[in-house]
Amino acid sequence: PASFLADDTDCDDADAAVNPDATEVCNGGDDDCDGAVDWGLGVPDSYTTVNEAIVAASAGATVCIAAGTHSGTFNLNKQVILDGWEGSELTFLDGASGGAVITASGYTGTAELHGVTVQNGSASQGAGIKATSVSVWLDDVVFSDNVCGASTSYCQGVVYGSAATVTLTNVTVHGNEGYGGTVYGAAMSFWSSSTVVAENLRILDNYAAGSSQVAPGIFCLPGTFTGTNVVIAGNVAVASDAAAWMMGEVFVGSGSTLALTNASITGNAMTAGTESVTGSLHLYSATDRVTLTNVAITDNVYSGGSSAWRYGGVFSWTTPTFTSTYSDYFNNTYTDFYGIATVVGADGNVAVAADYADVTAAAAYDWDLSLAAGSALLDAGSPSILDTDGSTSDIGAWGGPGAADW
């Protein structure tokens, strides 16, 4: 009959998507009728653990991780795709406080991680993921409840890269903790000329405490960080010693390049002892290059510190290359600029209240950082960037074409 085969190679006559010519995907089924569910690399269908599946996989293969909690630490030592195909809300890689949850090293090409929550890691470097001299793409990945460092050591990020190429899409880093003499970016720490490209990145509600130097958000020394539609909000940093120096939500140095487009850095808090509080954005070296477009740095609250060293917005020790267009600097404790001349009033830069839709919740994770009706930041962004409705882009993380992905 029409639409039927003369043999039995079609393994599911009731499903037109299942046939010998179909493309296998992670879904717990045998799409291409070759007798193997999910390429024979499903967890837990074919292998009990993720590590067993990685060992069995060849370079370029896909390991299909079903929903549930998969405990242990995971050695990503080959170019494979780890696909939590039911999504990050249902699929958990749980380090059980046994070290870095994922260690990525020793392969060529780009490994991938999709659709998982990475939790309960505990390490001084990369409590969630530690990537060394490799390329990795993280998509629909949440890092939560990881602990970086300890009071007697140091912290280099829940997400750590050294000489790494890291691509982040739809990644959330929230509710993690960083401790140490020095906290080199409790959320993210990139070293040795790492290159990072991020789209739809949220860094929220992380906590950092240090006795020497403390940066709770992103740290690059040196590195290249390019971010579009980025939120850094509700993070808290405190001095565990009176002499601790608060280094900013974003710290770049030693010739780093930072480019942010449509970002909101808001509602963060730092409490220093007798030392300095140096800005939401800290530019350390004269060779740093920073470009901000449609960025809102507003309402960051800082306290303590030496009266001679209190700065809340953009801070620089030297004279880096700093370019800001169509950005907002408003209501940051102490001052919006130090070491860099104010840019407000030129090139579309403003100093106005952001008027976000709702920031009343206790946790920034629950804030609505879209712009309220009547906000001065609506349609106030770069004319060269359009919102999804075709209008001039808004300033802040909910502007530009990528805001549709929020």
Coordinates of C-alpha atoms in Angstrom, one line a residue:
P1 CA 0.0 0.0 0.0
A2 CA 1.0 3.7 -0.4
S3 CA 3.3 5.0 2.4
F4 CA 4.3 1.5 3.4
L5 CA 7.6 -0.3 2.8
A6 CA 8.0 -3.8 1.3
D7 CA 10.1 -4.8 4.3
D8 CA 10.3 -4.4 8.1
T9 CA 13.1 -1.8 8.3
D10 CA 10.7 0.9 9.5
C11 CA 10.6 0.1 13.2
D12 CA 7.5 2.3 14.0
D13 CA 4.8 2.4 11.4
A14 CA 2.7 4.6 13.6
D15 CA 5.3 7.5 13.8
A16 CA 6.3 9.1 10.5
A17 CA 9.3 10.7 12.2
V18 CA 10.8 7.3 12.9
N19 CA 12.2 5.6 9.9
P20 CA 15.6 4.4 8.5
D21 CA 16.2 7.7 6.9
A22 CA 15.5 9.8 10.0
T23 CA 18.2 11.7 11.9
E24 CA 18.9 10.3 15.4
V25 CA 18.4 12.8 18.2
C26 CA 18.5 12.5 22.0
N27 CA 14.9 11.6 23.0
G28 CA 15.1 8.1 24.5
G29 CA 14.1 6.5 21.3
D30 CA 15.5 4.8 18.2
D31 CA 14.8 7.4 15.5
D32 CA 16.7 5.8 12.6
C33 CA 15.7 2.2 13.3
D34 CA 19.3 1.0 13.6
G35 CA 18.5 -0.9 16.8
A36 CA 20.4 1.6 19.0
V37 CA 18.5 4.1 21.3
D38 CA 20.2 7.5 21.3
W39 CA 23.2 6.1 19.4
G40 CA 23.7 3.6 22.1
L41 CA 25.1 6.4 24.3
G42 CA 22.1 7.2 26.5
V43 CA 22.4 7.7 30.3
P44 CA 21.0 5.7 32.1
D45 CA 19.5 3.6 29.3
S46 CA 22.8 2.4 27.8
Y47 CA 25.3 3.4 30.4
T48 CA 24.8 3.8 34.2
T49 CA 26.9 6.9 34.5
V50 CA 27.8 9.9 32.4
N51 CA 31.5 9.1 32.8
E52 CA 31.0 5.6 31.4
A53 CA 29.3 7.0 28.4
I54 CA 32.1 9.5 27.8
V55 CA 34.7 6.7 27.9
A56 CA 32.7 4.7 25.3
A57 CA 32.0 7.7 23.0
S58 CA 34.2 8.5 20.0
A59 CA 35.2 12.1 19.3
G60 CA 32.3 14.1 17.9
A61 CA 29.7 11.7 19.4
T62 CA 26.6 12.7 21.5
V63 CA 26.0 11.4 25.0
C64 CA 22.3 11.7 25.7
I65 CA 21.6 12.4 29.4
A66 CA 18.1 11.8 30.6
A67 CA 16.3 13.9 33.3
G68 CA 17.3 13.2 36.9
T69 CA 20.2 13.7 39.2
H70 CA 23.6 12.3 38.0
S71 CA 26.0 12.4 40.9
G72 CA 29.8 12.6 40.7
T73 CA 32.5 14.6 39.0
F74 CA 32.8 14.4 35.3
N75 CA 35.9 14.1 33.1
L76 CA 35.3 15.8 29.8
N77 CA 38.5 14.7 28.2
K78 CA 37.4 14.3 24.6
Q79 CA 35.4 16.3 22.0
V80 CA 31.9 15.0 22.7
I81 CA 28.5 16.6 23.1
L82 CA 26.8 16.1 26.5
D83 CA 23.1 16.7 25.8
G84 CA 20.7 17.0 28.7
W85 CA 17.8 16.7 26.2
E86 CA 15.0 17.3 28.7
G87 CA 16.5 20.6 29.8
S88 CA 18.3 22.3 32.7
E89 CA 15.2 22.4 34.9
L90 CA 15.1 18.6 35.0
T91 CA 18.6 17.4 34.5
F92 CA 21.3 17.8 37.2
L93 CA 25.0 17.1 37.3
D94 CA 25.6 17.0 41.1
G95 CA 29.2 17.2 42.3
A96 CA 28.3 16.2 45.8
S97 CA 31.0 18.6 47.1
G98 CA 33.7 16.3 45.6
G99 CA 35.6 18.8 43.6
A100 CA 35.0 20.6 40.3
V101 CA 31.8 19.1 38.8
I102 CA 33.2 19.1 35.2
T103 CA 36.9 19.1 34.2
A104 CA 37.4 19.9 30.5
S105 CA 40.9 19.3 29.2
G106 CA 43.0 17.2 26.8
Y107 CA 41.1 17.3 23.5
T108 CA 41.0 19.2 20.3
G109 CA 37.9 20.7 18.6
T110 CA 34.9 22.0 20.7
A111 CA 33.1 20.0 23.3
E112 CA 29.5 20.9 24.1
L113 CA 27.3 20.8 27.2
H114 CA 23.6 21.4 26.8
G115 CA 20.5 21.4 29.0
V116 CA 21.9 20.7 32.5
T117 CA 22.1 22.3 35.9
V118 CA 25.6 22.0 37.4
Q119 CA 25.4 22.0 41.2
N120 CA 27.2 21.2 44.5
G121 CA 30.7 21.5 43.2
S122 CA 33.5 22.5 45.6
A123 CA 36.9 23.6 44.3
S124 CA 39.2 26.6 44.3
Q125 CA 39.3 26.6 40.5
G126 CA 36.1 26.1 38.6
A127 CA 33.8 24.6 41.2
G128 CA 31.2 24.1 38.4
I129 CA 33.5 23.7 35.3
K130 CA 37.2 24.0 34.9
A131 CA 38.3 24.4 31.3
T132 CA 42.1 24.3 30.5
S133 CA 43.5 24.9 27.0
V134 CA 40.3 23.7 25.3
S135 CA 37.3 25.0 23.5
V136 CA 33.8 24.4 25.1
W137 CA 30.3 25.6 24.3
L138 CA 27.7 25.8 27.1
D139 CA 24.1 26.2 26.2
D140 CA 21.0 26.1 28.5
V141 CA 23.3 25.5 31.5
V142 CA 22.7 26.6 35.0
F143 CA 25.4 26.8 37.7
S144 CA 23.8 26.8 41.2
D145 CA 24.8 26.0 44.8
N146 CA 28.5 25.6 44.0
V147 CA 31.2 26.7 46.5
C148 CA 34.4 28.1 45.1
G149 CA 37.5 28.2 47.4
A150 CA 37.7 28.3 51.2
S151 CA 38.6 30.9 53.8
T152 CA 42.1 29.6 53.9
S153 CA 42.7 29.4 50.2
Y154 CA 41.4 31.3 47.2
C155 CA 38.6 31.3 44.6
Q156 CA 38.9 31.3 40.9
G157 CA 35.4 31.1 39.7
V158 CA 32.5 28.7 39.5
V159 CA 33.2 28.9 35.8
Y160 CA 37.0 28.8 35.2
G161 CA 38.9 29.1 32.0
S162 CA 42.7 29.1 31.4
A163 CA 43.9 29.5 27.8
A164 CA 40.4 28.4 26.9
T165 CA 37.8 29.4 24.3
V166 CA 34.4 29.5 26.0
T167 CA 31.0 30.1 24.3
L168 CA 28.1 30.7 26.6
T169 CA 24.4 30.9 25.4
N170 CA 21.5 31.0 27.7
V171 CA 23.7 30.4 30.8
T172 CA 22.7 31.3 34.4
V173 CA 25.1 31.5 37.3
H174 CA 23.2 32.1 40.5
G175 CA 23.2 31.3 44.2
N176 CA 26.9 30.2 44.3
E177 CA 29.5 31.2 47.0
G178 CA 33.1 32.2 46.7
Y179 CA 35.6 32.4 49.6
G180 CA 39.3 32.9 50.0
G181 CA 42.1 35.3 50.8
T182 CA 41.4 36.5 47.3
V183 CA 38.3 35.9 45.3
Y184 CA 39.2 36.2 41.6
G185 CA 35.6 36.3 40.3
A186 CA 33.3 34.2 42.4
A187 CA 31.0 33.6 39.4
M188 CA 33.5 33.5 36.5
S189 CA 37.3 33.6 36.3
F190 CA 39.3 33.7 33.0
W191 CA 43.1 33.6 32.7
S192 CA 45.9 33.2 30.2
S193 CA 44.3 35.0 27.3
S194 CA 41.0 33.0 27.4
T195 CA 38.4 34.1 24.8
V196 CA 34.8 34.2 26.0
V197 CA 31.7 34.9 23.9
A198 CA 28.4 35.2 25.9
E199 CA 24.8 35.7 24.7
N200 CA 21.9 35.8 27.2
L201 CA 24.1 35.4 30.3
R202 CA 22.8 36.0 33.8
I203 CA 25.0 36.3 36.9
L204 CA 22.7 36.6 39.9
D205 CA 22.6 36.4 43.7
N206 CA 26.1 35.1 44.1
Y207 CA 28.0 35.7 47.4
A208 CA 31.7 36.4 47.9
A209 CA 33.8 36.9 51.0
G210 CA 37.5 37.5 51.1
S211 CA 40.2 38.8 53.3
S212 CA 42.5 40.4 50.6
Q213 CA 40.8 41.1 47.2
V214 CA 37.2 40.3 46.3
A215 CA 35.6 40.3 42.8
P216 CA 32.2 38.6 43.0
G217 CA 31.3 38.6 39.3
I218 CA 33.5 38.3 36.2
F219 CA 37.3 38.4 36.4
C220 CA 39.6 38.5 33.3
L221 CA 43.4 38.6 33.6
P222 CA 44.0 38.8 30.8
G223 CA 41.3 37.7 28.4
T224 CA 38.8 38.7 25.8
F225 CA 35.1 38.8 26.9
T226 CA 32.3 39.7 24.5
G227 CA 28.9 39.7 26.0
T228 CA 25.4 40.5 24.5
N229 CA 22.3 40.6 26.6
V230 CA 24.0 40.2 30.0
V231 CA 22.6 40.7 33.5
I232 CA 24.8 41.0 36.6
A233 CA 22.5 41.7 39.5
G234 CA 21.9 41.0 43.2
N235 CA 25.4 39.8 43.9
V236 CA 26.9 40.4 47.3
A237 CA 30.5 40.8 48.3
V238 CA 31.8 41.4 51.8
A239 CA 35.2 41.8 53.5
S240 CA 36.1 39.0 55.8
D241 CA 39.1 41.1 57.0
A242 CA 39.2 44.9 57.4
A243 CA 42.0 45.2 54.9
A244 CA 40.1 43.5 52.0
W245 CA 39.9 45.4 48.8
M246 CA 36.6 45.2 46.8
M247 CA 37.5 44.9 43.1
G248 CA 34.2 45.3 41.3
E249 CA 31.5 43.2 39.8
V250 CA 33.5 43.0 36.6
F251 CA 37.3 43.2 36.8
V252 CA 39.6 43.3 33.7
G253 CA 43.4 43.7 33.7
S254 CA 46.7 43.0 32.0
G255 CA 45.5 44.0 28.5
S256 CA 42.1 42.5 28.6
T257 CA 39.4 43.3 26.0
L258 CA 35.8 43.7 27.3
A259 CA 32.8 44.5 25.0
L260 CA 29.3 44.5 26.4
T261 CA 26.2 45.2 24.4
N262 CA 22.8 45.5 26.0
A263 CA 23.7 44.7 29.5
S264 CA 22.3 45.5 32.9
I265 CA 24.6 45.7 36.0
T266 CA 22.3 46.6 38.8
G267 CA 21.4 46.1 42.4
N268 CA 24.7 44.6 43.5
A269 CA 26.2 45.2 46.9
M270 CA 29.7 45.4 48.4
T271 CA 30.7 46.0 51.9
A272 CA 34.4 46.8 52.6
G273 CA 36.3 47.2 55.8
T274 CA 38.9 50.0 55.9
E275 CA 40.2 49.4 52.4
S276 CA 38.9 50.5 49.0
V277 CA 35.6 49.9 47.1
T278 CA 36.5 50.3 43.4
G279 CA 33.4 50.3 41.2
S280 CA 31.0 48.0 39.4
L281 CA 33.4 47.9 36.5
H282 CA 37.1 47.9 37.4
L283 CA 39.7 48.6 34.7
Y284 CA 43.1 47.8 36.1
S285 CA 45.6 48.3 33.3
A286 CA 46.4 51.0 30.8
T287 CA 46.4 48.4 28.0
D288 CA 42.8 47.3 28.7
R289 CA 40.2 48.0 26.0
V290 CA 36.6 48.4 27.0
T291 CA 33.6 49.1 24.8
L292 CA 30.1 49.5 26.3
T293 CA 27.0 49.9 24.1
N294 CA 23.4 50.1 25.4
V295 CA 24.7 49.2 28.9
A296 CA 23.0 50.3 32.2
I297 CA 25.1 50.5 35.3
T298 CA 22.7 51.6 38.0
D299 CA 21.7 51.4 41.6
N300 CA 24.7 49.5 42.9
V301 CA 25.1 49.9 46.6
Y302 CA 28.5 49.9 48.2
S303 CA 29.5 50.7 51.8
G304 CA 32.6 50.9 54.0
G305 CA 36.0 51.4 52.7
S306 CA 38.5 54.2 53.1
S307 CA 37.0 57.6 52.5
A308 CA 39.7 58.2 49.9
W309 CA 38.9 55.1 47.9
R310 CA 35.1 54.8 47.4
Y311 CA 33.9 54.5 43.9
G312 CA 30.7 52.9 42.7
G313 CA 30.4 53.0 38.9
V314 CA 33.4 52.7 36.5
F315 CA 36.8 52.8 38.1
S316 CA 40.3 52.8 36.6
W317 CA 43.7 53.1 38.1
T318 CA 45.2 54.2 34.8
T319 CA 44.1 55.4 31.4
P320 CA 42.7 52.4 29.4
T321 CA 40.9 52.7 26.1
F322 CA 37.3 53.2 27.2
T323 CA 34.4 53.7 24.7
S324 CA 30.9 54.1 25.9
T325 CA 27.9 54.9 23.7
Y326 CA 24.1 54.9 24.5
S327 CA 24.7 53.8 28.1
D328 CA 23.3 54.8 31.5
Y329 CA 25.2 55.5 34.7
F330 CA 22.9 56.3 37.6
N331 CA 22.7 56.1 41.3
N332 CA 25.8 54.1 42.1
T333 CA 27.0 54.7 45.6
Y334 CA 29.8 57.3 45.9
T335 CA 30.4 58.2 42.3
D336 CA 29.8 56.9 38.8
F337 CA 33.3 57.5 37.4
Y338 CA 36.9 57.6 38.7
G339 CA 40.0 57.7 36.6
I340 CA 37.9 58.1 33.5
A341 CA 36.2 61.4 32.6
T342 CA 32.4 61.2 32.7
V343 CA 30.8 60.2 29.4
V344 CA 27.4 61.3 30.4
G345 CA 25.9 63.9 27.9
A346 CA 28.0 62.7 24.9
D347 CA 27.5 59.9 22.4
G348 CA 24.0 59.0 23.7
N349 CA 25.2 58.3 27.3
V350 CA 22.7 59.3 30.0
A351 CA 22.3 59.4 33.8
V352 CA 18.7 58.5 34.4
A353 CA 16.7 56.0 36.5
A354 CA 16.4 52.7 34.7
D355 CA 12.8 52.1 35.9
Y356 CA 12.9 48.3 35.6
A357 CA 9.5 46.6 35.7
D358 CA 9.9 44.9 39.1
V359 CA 12.9 44.7 41.4
T360 CA 10.9 44.2 44.7
A361 CA 11.7 40.5 45.2
A362 CA 14.4 39.5 47.7
A363 CA 16.4 37.6 45.0
A364 CA 17.5 39.1 41.7
Y365 CA 16.6 35.8 40.1
D366 CA 13.0 36.8 40.5
W367 CA 13.4 40.4 39.3
D368 CA 11.8 41.5 36.0
L369 CA 14.5 43.7 34.4
S370 CA 12.5 44.5 31.4
L371 CA 11.8 48.3 31.2
A372 CA 8.6 49.7 32.7
A373 CA 6.3 51.7 30.4
G374 CA 7.7 55.3 30.4
S375 CA 11.2 54.4 31.2
A376 CA 13.7 56.8 29.8
L377 CA 15.8 53.9 28.5
L378 CA 13.1 52.7 26.1
D379 CA 14.2 53.3 22.5
A380 CA 17.2 55.3 23.8
G381 CA 19.9 52.9 22.6
S382 CA 22.1 52.8 19.6
P383 CA 20.2 53.5 16.3
S384 CA 22.3 50.9 14.6
I385 CA 20.7 48.2 16.8
L386 CA 17.0 47.4 16.6
D387 CA 14.7 45.7 19.0
T388 CA 12.6 42.8 17.8
D389 CA 9.7 45.1 17.0
G390 CA 11.9 47.1 14.6
S391 CA 12.2 50.1 16.9
T392 CA 15.5 51.6 18.1
S393 CA 17.0 49.4 20.7
D394 CA 16.5 49.9 24.4
I395 CA 19.3 50.4 26.8
G396 CA 19.8 47.5 29.1
A397 CA 19.7 43.7 28.9
W398 CA 16.2 43.6 27.4
G399 CA 17.2 45.6 24.4
G400 CA 18.4 44.5 20.9
P401 CA 17.4 41.5 18.9
G402 CA 18.7 39.0 21.4
A403 CA 16.2 40.1 24.0
A404 CA 13.7 37.9 22.4
D405 CA 15.5 34.9 23.8
W406 CA 14.9 36.0 27.4

